[in-house]
């Protein structure tokens, strides 16, 4: 396993004091590559806490330029960056905070053309995109390539969170066969709300990478910050789900590819 430098041992010493954490968990973080999509108030803040925790490599994916109305929540940004690609500023800020990690900035949205390569290049993904088009693409790719995904979304004072492990837990389409009404641009948002959810999102990723504590599996955490109400809702995999179910199209493609490979081997 990868070793920790004297600087890293000092930098992460306080979290290594946690029960069941120690150097073993810290080395797992250093060895991990995490894909973060939608690097805004939610994804950017989650990336910040992954960076300071010592995740070895972050891949940040977000198209578009920074707007002034982003500034109430996007804590990696500065006012002089308005009108410029936010993902590059996110990389710059995170690298300044922790120069010991690697960061790749991808100035693009999640698309059918790039999603498979991005997912394959990471150990797990954080789904913090601003619309369900990107979320569904990432969910399908994570299921296809068997990569865990932390799913987090919010609107107004409400939010939800879950951790998806393909083949073990429900996928995003199991939880939301019909998309929530608040799937839209221009949603209301208070920075402290996106920050609250982002901290929980980063914590789920750290749990999953290190194994030091139990993540949310087959449970959807719903959050109402108007009332400070947190609830867990259990769910089962939908065997007829078009993404992760028994008859999902990717299963046939995978099966056909394996059959073709076998035929080539024995020809």
PDB file of N, CA, C and O in Angstrom, residues 95 102 164 202:
ATOM      1  N   UNK A  95      -5.999  23.176  -4.592  1.00  0.00           N
ATOM      2  CA  UNK A  95      -4.566  22.887  -4.645  1.00  0.00           C
ATOM      3  C   UNK A  95      -3.802  23.770  -3.669  1.00  0.00           C
ATOM      4  O   UNK A  95      -2.810  23.338  -3.077  1.00  0.00           O
ATOM      5  N   UNK A 102      -3.600  15.359  -5.931  1.00  0.00           N
ATOM      6  CA  UNK A 102      -3.675  15.622  -7.366  1.00  0.00           C
ATOM      7  C   UNK A 102      -5.105  16.022  -7.726  1.00  0.00           C
ATOM      8  O   UNK A 102      -6.059  15.401  -7.249  1.00  0.00           O
ATOM      9  N   UNK A 164     -24.822   4.578  -3.225  1.00  0.00           N
ATOM     10  CA  UNK A 164     -25.229   3.524  -4.154  1.00  0.00           C
ATOM     11  C   UNK A 164     -24.041   2.627  -4.465  1.00  0.00           C
ATOM     12  O   UNK A 164     -22.980   3.104  -4.871  1.00  0.00           O
ATOM     13  N   UNK A 202     -19.498  14.373   1.657  1.00  0.00           N
ATOM     14  CA  UNK A 202     -18.078  14.055   1.798  1.00  0.00           C
ATOM     15  C   UNK A 202     -17.873  12.968   2.842  1.00  0.00           C
ATOM     16  O   UNK A 202     -17.038  12.062   2.661  1.00  0.00           O
TER      17      UNK A 202
END
